[in-house]
Coordinates of C-alpha atoms and ligand atoms in Angstrom, one line a residue:
M244 CA -37.0 -1.9 -17.0
N245 CA -39.8 -1.3 -14.8
V246 CA -41.7 -4.6 -14.3
T247 CA -44.3 -3.0 -12.3
D248 CA -45.8 -0.9 -14.9
T249 CA -46.4 -3.7 -17.3
H250 CA -46.4 -7.0 -15.7
S251 CA -48.3 -7.0 -12.6
T252 CA -51.1 -5.4 -10.7
E253 CA -49.5 -6.3 -7.3
P254 CA -48.2 -3.6 -5.2
T255 CA -44.7 -2.2 -5.8
I256 CA -42.5 -0.7 -3.2
T257 CA -39.9 1.9 -4.1
G258 CA -36.9 2.6 -2.0
I259 CA -33.2 3.3 -2.6
G260 CA -31.3 0.6 -4.3
V261 CA -27.9 0.1 -2.4
C262 CA -26.6 -3.0 -3.7
P263 CA -27.5 -4.3 -7.3
G264 CA -28.9 -7.6 -8.1
I265 CA -32.2 -9.3 -8.7
A266 CA -33.6 -11.8 -6.1
Y267 CA -36.8 -13.6 -6.0
G268 CA -38.1 -15.6 -2.9
R269 CA -40.3 -15.9 0.0
I270 CA -40.7 -13.1 2.4
F271 CA -39.4 -13.4 6.0
H272 CA -39.3 -10.8 8.8
L273 CA -37.0 -10.7 11.6
T274 CA -37.9 -12.9 14.5
Q275 CA -39.0 -12.1 18.1
P276 CA -39.2 -8.3 17.9
I277 CA -38.8 -6.8 21.4
T278 CA -42.1 -5.0 22.0
E279 CA -42.4 -2.0 24.2
P280 CA -42.8 -2.8 27.9
A281 CA -46.0 -1.3 29.1
P282 CA -45.9 2.2 30.1
G283 CA -46.1 2.8 34.0
M284 CA -44.8 -0.8 34.8
R285 CA -43.3 -0.3 38.3
L286 CA -41.8 -2.3 40.9
G287 CA -43.4 -2.6 44.4
P288 CA -42.1 -0.3 47.2
R289 CA -40.7 -3.3 49.1
E290 CA -38.6 -4.6 46.3
D291 CA -34.9 -4.3 46.2
H292 CA -34.7 -1.5 43.8
R293 CA -31.0 -1.4 44.0
A294 CA -30.6 -5.1 43.1
Q295 CA -33.0 -4.5 40.3
A296 CA -31.0 -1.6 38.9
K297 CA -28.0 -3.7 39.2
R298 CA -29.6 -6.3 36.8
I299 CA -29.5 -3.7 34.0
S300 CA -25.7 -3.0 34.3
E301 CA -25.3 -6.9 34.3
A302 CA -27.4 -7.3 31.2
A303 CA -25.7 -4.5 29.5
G304 CA -22.3 -6.1 30.4
A305 CA -23.4 -9.4 29.2
V306 CA -24.6 -8.0 25.9
R307 CA -21.3 -6.2 25.5
E308 CA -19.4 -9.4 25.9
E309 CA -21.4 -11.2 23.4
L310 CA -21.0 -8.5 20.8
E311 CA -17.2 -8.5 21.6
E312 CA -17.1 -12.3 21.2
A313 CA -18.8 -12.1 17.9
A314 CA -16.6 -9.3 16.7
R315 CA -13.5 -11.4 17.7
R316 CA -14.9 -14.4 15.6
T317 CA -15.5 -12.6 12.5
R318 CA -12.9 -12.4 9.8
N319 CA -14.5 -9.5 7.8
H320 CA -13.1 -6.2 9.1
Q321 CA -16.3 -4.3 8.3
T322 CA -18.3 -6.8 10.2
R323 CA -15.9 -6.7 13.2
D324 CA -16.0 -2.8 13.2
L325 CA -19.7 -2.8 13.3
L326 CA -19.9 -5.3 16.1
E327 CA -17.3 -3.3 18.0
A328 CA -19.2 -0.2 17.6
T329 CA -22.4 -1.6 18.7
A330 CA -20.4 -3.3 21.8
L331 CA -19.3 0.3 22.6
I332 CA -22.9 1.5 22.8
A333 CA -23.8 -1.1 25.2
A334 CA -20.5 -0.3 27.1
D335 CA -21.5 3.4 27.2
P336 CA -22.7 4.2 30.7
T337 CA -25.2 6.9 29.7
L338 CA -27.9 4.4 28.8
V339 CA -27.4 2.3 31.7
N340 CA -27.0 5.0 34.3
S341 CA -30.2 6.9 33.3
A342 CA -32.1 3.6 33.2
Q343 CA -30.7 2.7 36.7
D344 CA -31.8 6.0 38.0
A345 CA -35.4 5.4 36.8
V346 CA -35.4 2.2 38.7
T347 CA -34.1 3.6 41.9
N348 CA -35.8 6.8 41.8
D349 CA -39.1 6.1 40.0
Y350 CA -39.4 2.4 40.6
L351 CA -39.7 1.7 36.9
T352 CA -39.2 -2.0 36.0
P353 CA -35.7 -2.5 34.6
E354 CA -37.0 -3.3 31.1
R355 CA -39.3 -0.2 31.1
A356 CA -36.6 1.9 32.4
V357 CA -34.1 0.8 29.6
W358 CA -36.8 1.5 27.1
E359 CA -37.3 5.0 28.2
A360 CA -33.7 5.8 28.5
A361 CA -33.0 4.5 25.1
A362 CA -36.0 6.6 23.8
T363 CA -34.3 9.7 25.2
V364 CA -31.0 9.0 23.7
C365 CA -32.5 8.4 20.3
T366 CA -34.4 11.6 20.3
Q367 CA -31.1 13.5 21.1
F368 CA -29.5 11.8 18.1
K369 CA -32.4 12.3 15.8
A370 CA -32.3 16.0 16.6
L371 CA -28.7 16.1 15.6
G372 CA -29.8 14.8 12.1
G373 CA -27.6 13.1 9.4
Y374 CA -25.1 10.6 10.5
F375 CA -26.4 10.7 14.1
A376 CA -30.0 10.1 13.1
E377 CA -28.9 7.1 11.2
R378 CA -27.2 5.6 14.4
T379 CA -30.5 5.4 16.3
S380 CA -30.8 1.9 15.1
D381 CA -27.6 0.9 16.9
I382 CA -29.2 2.2 20.1
S383 CA -32.4 0.4 19.6
D384 CA -30.5 -2.8 18.8
V385 CA -28.6 -2.5 22.1
R386 CA -31.8 -1.7 23.9
D387 CA -33.6 -4.8 22.7
R388 CA -30.7 -7.0 23.4
I389 CA -30.6 -5.7 27.0
I390 CA -34.3 -6.2 27.4
A391 CA -34.2 -9.6 25.9
K392 CA -31.5 -10.4 28.8
L393 CA -33.6 -8.8 31.5
T394 CA -36.7 -10.7 30.4
D395 CA -35.0 -14.1 29.6
R396 CA -35.7 -14.0 26.0
L397 CA -33.8 -15.0 22.9
A398 CA -32.0 -11.8 21.2
P399 CA -34.0 -10.6 18.3
G400 CA -32.4 -12.0 15.2
L401 CA -32.6 -13.6 11.8
P402 CA -35.4 -15.9 11.0
I403 CA -34.6 -19.6 10.8
A404 CA -35.8 -20.9 7.5
E405 CA -35.2 -23.9 5.4
E406 CA -34.7 -22.1 2.1
P407 CA -33.0 -18.8 1.3
Y408 CA -35.3 -15.9 1.8
I409 CA -36.0 -12.1 1.2
L410 CA -35.6 -10.4 4.6
V411 CA -37.9 -7.6 5.4
A412 CA -37.4 -5.3 8.5
P413 CA -38.1 -1.7 9.6
D414 CA -34.2 -1.7 9.7
L415 CA -31.6 -4.2 10.5
P416 CA -30.0 -3.9 13.8
P417 CA -26.3 -3.6 13.0
S418 CA -25.4 -6.7 15.1
V419 CA -27.9 -8.6 12.9
A420 CA -26.6 -7.0 9.7
A421 CA -23.3 -8.1 10.6
T422 CA -24.1 -11.7 10.9
L423 CA -26.0 -12.0 7.8
D424 CA -25.1 -15.0 5.6
E425 CA -25.3 -14.3 2.0
R426 CA -26.2 -17.9 1.3
L427 CA -29.4 -17.5 3.3
V428 CA -30.5 -14.0 2.7
L429 CA -31.3 -13.4 -1.1
A430 CA -32.1 -9.7 -0.5
I431 CA -32.9 -7.2 2.0
V432 CA -35.6 -4.6 2.1
T433 CA -35.9 -2.2 4.8
D434 CA -38.6 0.6 5.7
G435 CA -35.9 2.7 7.3
A436 CA -32.1 3.1 6.9
G437 CA -30.3 5.3 4.6
P438 CA -27.6 4.8 1.9
T439 CA -24.9 5.1 4.5
S440 CA -26.5 3.0 7.0
H441 CA -25.0 -0.3 8.4
T442 CA -27.7 -2.2 6.4
A443 CA -26.3 -0.7 3.2
I444 CA -22.7 -1.1 4.0
I445 CA -23.1 -4.8 5.1
A446 CA -25.4 -5.6 2.2
N447 CA -22.7 -4.1 -0.2
A448 CA -19.8 -5.8 1.6
K449 CA -21.7 -9.2 1.2
G450 CA -23.1 -8.6 -2.4
I451 CA -26.7 -9.0 -1.2
P452 CA -29.1 -7.0 -3.3
A453 CA -30.8 -4.5 -1.1
V454 CA -33.3 -1.8 -1.1
V455 CA -33.6 0.7 1.9
A456 CA -35.9 3.5 2.9
A457 CA -38.7 1.7 1.2
E458 CA -41.6 3.1 3.0
N459 CA -44.3 0.7 4.3
A460 CA -42.2 -2.2 3.4
T461 CA -42.8 -4.3 6.5
A462 CA -46.7 -3.6 6.2
T463 CA -46.9 -4.5 2.5
L464 CA -44.5 -7.3 2.2
T465 CA -46.0 -9.7 4.8
P466 CA -44.4 -13.0 5.7
G467 CA -45.5 -15.9 3.5
G468 CA -45.7 -13.8 0.4
T469 CA -43.1 -13.7 -2.4
A470 CA -41.1 -10.8 -3.6
L471 CA -39.0 -9.7 -6.5
V472 CA -36.2 -7.2 -5.5
N473 CA -34.3 -5.1 -7.9
G474 CA -31.5 -3.8 -6.0
A475 CA -30.3 -1.5 -8.7
A476 CA -33.6 0.3 -9.4
G477 CA -34.7 0.1 -5.6
T478 CA -38.0 -1.6 -6.4
V479 CA -39.7 -4.6 -4.8
L480 CA -42.7 -6.2 -6.3
L481 CA -45.0 -8.2 -4.2
N482 CA -46.2 -11.7 -5.4
P483 CA -44.8 -11.0 -8.8
S484 CA -46.4 -12.8 -11.9
R485 CA -44.4 -15.3 -13.5
D486 CA -43.8 -13.0 -16.6
A487 CA -42.4 -10.5 -14.5
I488 CA -40.1 -12.9 -12.7
A489 CA -38.8 -14.3 -16.0
L490 CA -38.5 -10.8 -17.6
L491 CA -36.4 -9.4 -14.9
Q492 CA -34.4 -12.5 -14.2
R493 CA -33.3 -12.5 -17.9
G494 CA -31.0 -9.6 -17.3
A495 CA -30.3 -10.8 -13.8
H496 CA -27.2 -10.9 -11.7
T497 CA -27.0 -14.5 -11.0
R498 CA -27.1 -15.7 -14.8
R499 CA -24.5 -13.1 -16.0
V500 CA -21.1 -14.4 -17.1
F501 CA -18.1 -12.8 -18.2
H502 CA -16.6 -13.8 -21.5
G503 CA -13.0 -12.7 -20.8
H504 CA -12.9 -9.6 -23.1
G505 CA -13.8 -6.2 -21.6
G506 CA -14.8 -3.1 -23.4
T507 CA -17.4 -0.5 -24.3
A508 CA -20.1 -0.9 -26.9
D509 CA -18.2 0.9 -29.5
G510 CA -15.1 -1.3 -29.0
H511 CA -12.9 0.8 -26.6
R512 CA -10.9 -1.8 -24.9
V513 CA -10.9 -2.0 -21.1
Q514 CA -9.0 -4.8 -19.5
L515 CA -11.1 -6.5 -16.8
L516 CA -8.7 -8.3 -14.3
A517 CA -9.0 -10.0 -10.9
N518 CA -8.0 -9.1 -7.4
I519 CA -6.7 -12.3 -5.7
G520 CA -5.1 -12.9 -2.4
D521 CA -3.6 -16.3 -2.7
P522 CA -3.5 -19.2 -5.0
A523 CA -6.9 -20.5 -4.3
S524 CA -8.5 -17.2 -5.2
A525 CA -6.4 -17.2 -8.4
R526 CA -8.1 -20.4 -9.5
E527 CA -11.5 -18.8 -8.7
A528 CA -10.5 -15.7 -10.8
A529 CA -9.5 -17.9 -13.8
A530 CA -12.8 -19.8 -13.5
A531 CA -14.6 -16.4 -13.6
G532 CA -12.9 -15.6 -16.9
A533 CA -10.6 -12.8 -15.7
E534 CA -8.3 -11.7 -18.4
G535 CA -5.5 -11.6 -15.9
V536 CA -4.7 -10.5 -12.4
G537 CA -4.6 -6.8 -11.8
L538 CA -3.8 -7.1 -8.0
F539 CA -2.0 -10.0 -6.5
R540 CA -1.9 -9.2 -2.8
T541 CA 1.0 -11.1 -1.3
E542 CA 0.4 -10.4 2.4
F543 CA -1.2 -14.0 2.8
C544 CA 2.2 -15.6 2.9
F545 CA 3.4 -13.1 5.5
L546 CA 0.3 -13.0 7.8
D547 CA -0.1 -14.9 11.1
R548 CA 3.7 -15.8 11.4
K549 CA 6.3 -14.7 13.8
T550 CA 9.2 -14.7 11.0
P551 CA 9.0 -13.8 7.4
P552 CA 8.5 -16.7 4.8
S553 CA 11.7 -18.0 3.3
L554 CA 12.8 -17.3 -0.3
D555 CA 11.8 -20.8 -1.4
E556 CA 8.3 -20.6 0.2
Q557 CA 7.6 -17.4 -1.6
V558 CA 8.9 -18.8 -5.0
D559 CA 6.5 -21.8 -4.5
H560 CA 3.5 -19.6 -3.7
Y561 CA 4.1 -17.2 -6.4
A562 CA 4.7 -19.8 -9.0
L563 CA 1.2 -21.4 -8.3
V564 CA -0.5 -18.1 -9.2
F565 CA 1.6 -17.6 -12.3
H566 CA 1.1 -21.0 -13.4
T567 CA -2.9 -20.5 -13.0
F568 CA -2.6 -17.5 -15.3
S569 CA -0.2 -18.9 -17.9
G570 CA -0.2 -16.8 -21.1
R571 CA -2.0 -13.9 -19.3
K572 CA -1.0 -11.0 -17.2
V573 CA -0.3 -11.0 -13.5
V574 CA 0.4 -7.8 -11.7
I575 CA 1.9 -8.9 -8.3
R576 CA 2.1 -6.3 -5.5
T577 CA 5.0 -6.3 -3.1
L578 CA 4.3 -6.7 0.7
D579 CA 1.9 -4.2 1.9
S580 CA 2.4 -4.3 5.8
G581 CA 1.3 -2.0 8.4
A582 CA -1.9 0.0 9.2
D583 CA -4.8 -2.4 8.6
K584 CA -2.3 -5.3 7.8
P585 CA 0.0 -5.3 10.8
L586 CA 2.8 -8.0 10.9
P587 CA 4.5 -9.0 14.1
F588 CA 8.0 -9.0 12.6
M589 CA 7.6 -5.7 11.0
T590 CA 6.5 -3.7 14.1
F591 CA 9.5 -1.3 14.9
G592 CA 8.1 0.8 17.8
H593 CA 4.8 2.1 18.7
E594 CA 3.0 4.3 16.1
E595 CA 0.3 6.9 17.1
N596 CA -1.1 6.8 13.6
P597 CA -0.2 3.6 11.8
A598 CA -2.2 4.5 8.6
L599 CA 0.2 7.5 8.2
G600 CA 3.1 5.5 9.5
V601 CA 5.7 3.1 8.1
R602 CA 3.4 1.0 5.8
G603 CA 3.5 -0.4 2.4
Y604 CA 6.6 0.6 0.4
R605 CA 7.9 2.6 3.3
S606 CA 8.8 -0.5 5.2
V607 CA 12.0 -0.4 3.0
R608 CA 13.2 2.2 5.5
T609 CA 13.2 -0.3 8.4
A610 CA 13.6 -3.7 6.8
P611 CA 15.0 -3.4 3.4
E612 CA 16.0 -7.1 3.2
L613 CA 12.3 -8.1 3.1
L614 CA 11.7 -6.2 -0.3
E615 CA 15.1 -7.6 -1.6
T616 CA 14.1 -11.3 -0.9
Q617 CA 10.5 -10.8 -2.2
L618 CA 11.8 -9.4 -5.4
Q619 CA 14.2 -12.2 -5.8
A620 CA 11.4 -14.8 -5.2
I621 CA 9.3 -13.0 -7.7
A622 CA 12.0 -12.9 -10.3
L623 CA 12.8 -16.7 -9.8
A624 CA 8.9 -17.7 -10.0
A625 CA 8.7 -15.5 -13.1
Q626 CA 11.6 -17.1 -14.8
A627 CA 9.9 -20.5 -14.7
A628 CA 6.4 -19.0 -15.7
T629 CA 4.9 -18.3 -19.0
C630 CA 2.6 -15.4 -17.7
D631 CA 3.3 -11.8 -18.1
V632 CA 4.6 -10.8 -14.8
W633 CA 4.2 -7.1 -13.9
V634 CA 5.4 -5.9 -10.2
M635 CA 4.1 -2.9 -8.3
A636 CA 4.7 -1.3 -5.0
P637 CA 2.0 -0.2 -2.6
M638 CA 1.7 3.3 -0.8
I639 CA 4.2 5.2 -3.1
S640 CA 4.2 8.9 -2.1
T641 CA 7.0 10.6 -3.9
V642 CA 8.8 10.5 -7.3
D643 CA 12.0 9.2 -5.6
E644 CA 10.2 6.3 -4.2
A645 CA 8.9 5.2 -7.5
Q646 CA 12.3 5.7 -9.1
A647 CA 14.0 3.7 -6.3
F648 CA 11.4 0.8 -6.6
V649 CA 11.8 0.5 -10.3
Q650 CA 15.6 0.5 -10.0
A651 CA 15.3 -2.3 -7.2
C652 CA 13.1 -4.3 -9.7
E653 CA 15.6 -3.9 -12.6
K654 CA 18.4 -5.2 -10.4
H655 CA 16.3 -8.5 -10.2
G656 CA 15.6 -8.5 -13.9
L657 CA 12.0 -7.4 -13.3
N658 CA 11.7 -5.0 -16.0
H659 CA 8.0 -4.2 -16.0
S660 CA 7.5 -2.4 -12.7
G661 CA 5.0 0.2 -11.5
V662 CA 3.4 1.8 -8.6
M663 CA 0.1 2.0 -6.8
I664 CA -1.4 5.4 -6.7
E665 CA -3.0 5.4 -3.2
T666 CA -2.0 8.8 -1.8
P667 CA -3.1 12.1 -3.0
S668 CA 0.6 13.2 -3.4
A669 CA 1.3 10.3 -6.0
A670 CA -2.1 11.0 -7.9
L671 CA -0.9 14.6 -8.2
M672 CA 2.6 13.7 -9.4
T673 CA 2.1 11.0 -12.1
D674 CA 3.6 13.2 -14.7
H675 CA 7.0 12.7 -12.9
I676 CA 6.3 9.3 -11.4
M677 CA 5.5 7.8 -14.9
E678 CA 9.0 8.9 -16.1
H679 CA 10.1 6.0 -14.0
A680 CA 7.1 3.7 -13.4
H681 CA 6.0 1.6 -16.5
F682 CA 2.4 1.5 -15.3
A683 CA 0.3 2.8 -12.4
S684 CA -2.7 1.2 -10.6
I685 CA -4.9 3.4 -8.6
G686 CA -5.9 1.8 -5.2
T687 CA -9.1 3.6 -4.5
N688 CA -9.5 2.0 -1.0
D689 CA -6.5 3.9 0.3
L690 CA -6.8 6.9 -2.1
T691 CA -10.2 7.4 -0.6
Q692 CA -9.1 7.1 3.1
Y693 CA -6.2 9.6 2.5
A694 CA -8.1 12.0 0.3
M695 CA -11.0 12.3 2.9
A696 CA -8.7 11.8 6.0
A697 CA -11.1 9.0 7.1
D698 CA -9.8 5.8 8.4
R699 CA -11.0 3.1 6.1
V700 CA -11.9 0.5 8.5
L701 CA -14.1 2.7 10.7
G702 CA -17.7 1.9 9.7
S703 CA -18.8 5.1 11.4
L704 CA -17.0 7.2 8.8
A705 CA -18.3 5.1 5.8
E706 CA -20.1 7.9 4.0
L707 CA -16.7 9.7 3.9
N708 CA -15.0 6.6 2.6
D709 CA -16.9 6.6 -0.5
P710 CA -15.1 6.5 -3.8
W711 CA -18.0 8.6 -5.4
Q712 CA -16.7 11.5 -3.4
P713 CA -15.9 14.1 -6.1
A714 CA -12.6 14.9 -4.5
V715 CA -11.5 11.4 -5.0
L716 CA -12.7 11.3 -8.7
R717 CA -10.8 14.6 -9.1
L718 CA -7.6 12.9 -7.9
I719 CA -8.1 10.1 -10.3
D720 CA -8.7 12.4 -13.1
A721 CA -5.5 14.4 -12.2
A722 CA -3.6 11.0 -12.0
V723 CA -4.7 9.9 -15.5
R724 CA -4.2 13.3 -17.1
G725 CA -0.7 13.4 -15.5
A726 CA 0.3 10.1 -17.3
Q727 CA -1.2 11.1 -20.6
G728 CA 1.3 11.3 -23.3
T729 CA 3.6 8.8 -21.6
D730 CA 2.0 6.0 -23.4
R731 CA 2.1 4.1 -19.7
P732 CA -1.3 2.7 -18.7
V733 CA -3.0 3.6 -15.6
G734 CA -5.6 1.1 -14.2
V735 CA -7.7 0.9 -11.0
C736 CA -7.6 -1.9 -8.7
G737 CA -9.6 -0.6 -5.7
E738 CA -13.2 -1.7 -4.7
A739 CA -14.5 1.3 -6.8
A740 CA -13.7 -0.8 -9.9
A741 CA -16.4 -3.4 -8.9
Q742 CA -19.3 -1.1 -9.0
P743 CA -20.9 -1.0 -12.5
A744 CA -21.9 2.7 -12.6
L745 CA -18.5 3.8 -11.1
A746 CA -16.7 1.6 -13.6
V747 CA -18.3 3.6 -16.4
V748 CA -17.1 6.8 -14.8
L749 CA -13.7 5.5 -14.2
V750 CA -13.4 4.5 -18.0
G751 CA -14.7 8.0 -19.0
L752 CA -11.9 9.5 -16.8
G753 CA -9.4 7.4 -19.0
V754 CA -8.4 4.5 -17.0
S755 CA -7.4 1.4 -19.2
S756 CA -8.1 -1.6 -16.9
L757 CA -10.2 -2.3 -14.0
S758 CA -9.3 -5.0 -11.4
M759 CA -11.8 -6.4 -9.0
S760 CA -13.1 -9.3 -7.1
P761 CA -13.9 -11.9 -9.6
R762 CA -17.6 -11.9 -8.5
S763 CA -17.9 -8.5 -9.9
L764 CA -16.4 -9.2 -13.5
A765 CA -19.7 -10.2 -15.2
D766 CA -21.7 -7.1 -14.0
V767 CA -18.9 -4.6 -14.7
S768 CA -18.4 -6.1 -18.2
A769 CA -22.0 -6.1 -18.9
A770 CA -22.2 -2.4 -17.8
L771 CA -19.3 -1.4 -20.0
A772 CA -20.7 -3.2 -23.1
A773 CA -24.0 -1.2 -22.7
V774 CA -22.4 2.2 -23.1
D775 CA -20.0 3.8 -25.6
L776 CA -16.9 5.7 -24.7
A777 CA -18.7 9.1 -25.2
K778 CA -21.1 8.2 -22.7
C779 CA -18.6 7.1 -20.3
Q780 CA -16.8 10.5 -20.8
E781 CA -20.2 12.3 -20.3
M782 CA -20.7 10.4 -17.0
A783 CA -17.2 11.3 -15.8
R784 CA -17.9 15.0 -16.4
L785 CA -21.1 14.7 -14.6
A786 CA -19.5 13.0 -11.5
L787 CA -16.7 15.3 -11.5
G788 CA -18.9 18.4 -11.5
A789 CA -21.1 17.0 -8.4
R790 CA -20.8 18.7 -5.0
S791 CA -21.1 15.5 -3.1
A792 CA -20.8 11.6 -3.3
G793 CA -24.5 11.2 -3.1
Q794 CA -25.1 13.7 -5.9
A795 CA -22.4 12.2 -8.1
R796 CA -23.9 8.9 -7.7
Q797 CA -27.3 10.0 -8.3
V798 CA -26.7 12.2 -11.3
V799 CA -24.8 9.5 -13.0
R800 CA -27.5 6.8 -12.2
D801 CA -30.3 9.0 -13.4
S802 CA -28.3 9.4 -16.8
L803 CA -27.5 5.7 -17.2
S804 CA -30.8 4.0 -18.1
E805 CA -28.7 1.5 -19.9
L806 CA -27.7 0.0 -16.3
T807 CA -31.2 0.2 -15.0
A808 CA -32.3 -1.9 -17.8
L809 CA -29.7 -4.5 -17.0
A810 CA -30.7 -4.3 -13.2
L811 CA -27.2 -2.9 -12.5
Ligands
LIG2363 C1 -6.5 -0.1 -2.3 O1 -5.9 0.5 -1.3 O2 -7.3 0.4 -3.1 C2 -6.0 -1.4 -2.7 C3 -6.4 -2.0 -3.6 O3 -5.2 -2.1 -1.7 P1 -5.5 -2.6 -0.3 O4 -7.2 -2.7 -0.3 O5 -5.0 -4.0 -0.4 O6 -4.8 -1.8 0.5
LIG2364 MG1 -4.1 -0.2 -0.6

């Protein structure tokens, strides 16, 4: 649906939609931009140039400390990564040293010197292109923070407004993006930034509709006006008419609900399940209409402790979740420790590469009693429950591991056990793995990390950690085909399942269930209900044939007008 053609004569801005959703609200710009200190601003010959130069390193140090402190405070790992990366730029001596030289040699004022030094670094990054060019906003962010310190001003940041607003900016400095509050910011529109920029990553992580690379956005979308943002189509309508707002909001993100039965328009059934991490999120998932739980992460009862939880403690926790989903299916995953989820009592010696180390199911090698106790607890909680309990192990990489896990479950009377497909090796071996496992669930977060050899917690590698990477889709395709003929279901429970267009592709590849954060259920179900199975299969073929993640996403989106009409 293109509201701009038919419902308003007001200007429309077009960019790249990086997070779907519709938002309407008043426009605000970022506050207190740091303007360029006048060229040629110099210190007098009698001033203490060394002392002035020293102020630069002090200011950079203070900025670094602030960013590190903010990183320590946040609980979101993407946000933390971003703040840490920006802190690293503030700590990098290149910018500071060259600014200090300009003060002591050319007598530039510290703020002018920092401005010029940052411009040089940005030019070098832009010349490198691609990923480096997109990092220039990080450098400008650090520059502005240092100059704010030197000139005794507040750091540039988010506007203070009484009501939630549409945030418009040339680009969002990463440290500002990291502190965005999704309750205050209805949508984001930027002139610059690309689909792999920090702005795009954070908007997606926080579910804030966003349009990036929208040329002239700040010049056209002036503060005080209103805007209607379509984060799927990548359009922004300035001062929209009431009709335009009503028409677009009819299919909007905020109003959509899930009715608890997933499937395509022609009745092909796809179970839509929830990913949960504790009993409280189980209640949220049930309220969102989830058909069941596709991934119950059990780390919550092991984290932040010096010793493992007792059998009884575990039984109590699991029973709460099973009770919430009485009569429905709950797939509980055994402890996934190590790498991005370290546990003090599970650390056995230093590992150079923890993501490739003793993590997930592999911890059975060093602490077999933990798995035994956990399976016992699951079995006890399941006995008292009326839900359908399935158990799976994370990070399986061989057929033998799958077989051993299934046997361990059987010993505890847990007869519906399966595996997560998170490593390329498991994805390629499902024909044999499914001789043992009763089901498989593809963890696209880790599968992408291992297929692309790119640490999933590194914001700087976000464009590699993209489940649209055709290599990842080909592994999913291989995993599903390997399991064909066994009659044993293969689902997806990574973040990929939560993206409406990608969900269509996954169904086309043959997965039978999708498990996601409860917030995404309504959108994914609306997307599937808008297409038939043949269309899903066609989209899967297109995505598999693409040469890059960007092309896969683009070619599918261009062929899925059904989703654009739903603002998805
Ligand atoms: C995954 O890897 O996709 C997954 C669902 O597991 P986690 O994110 O907990 O590692
Ligand atoms: Mg995983």
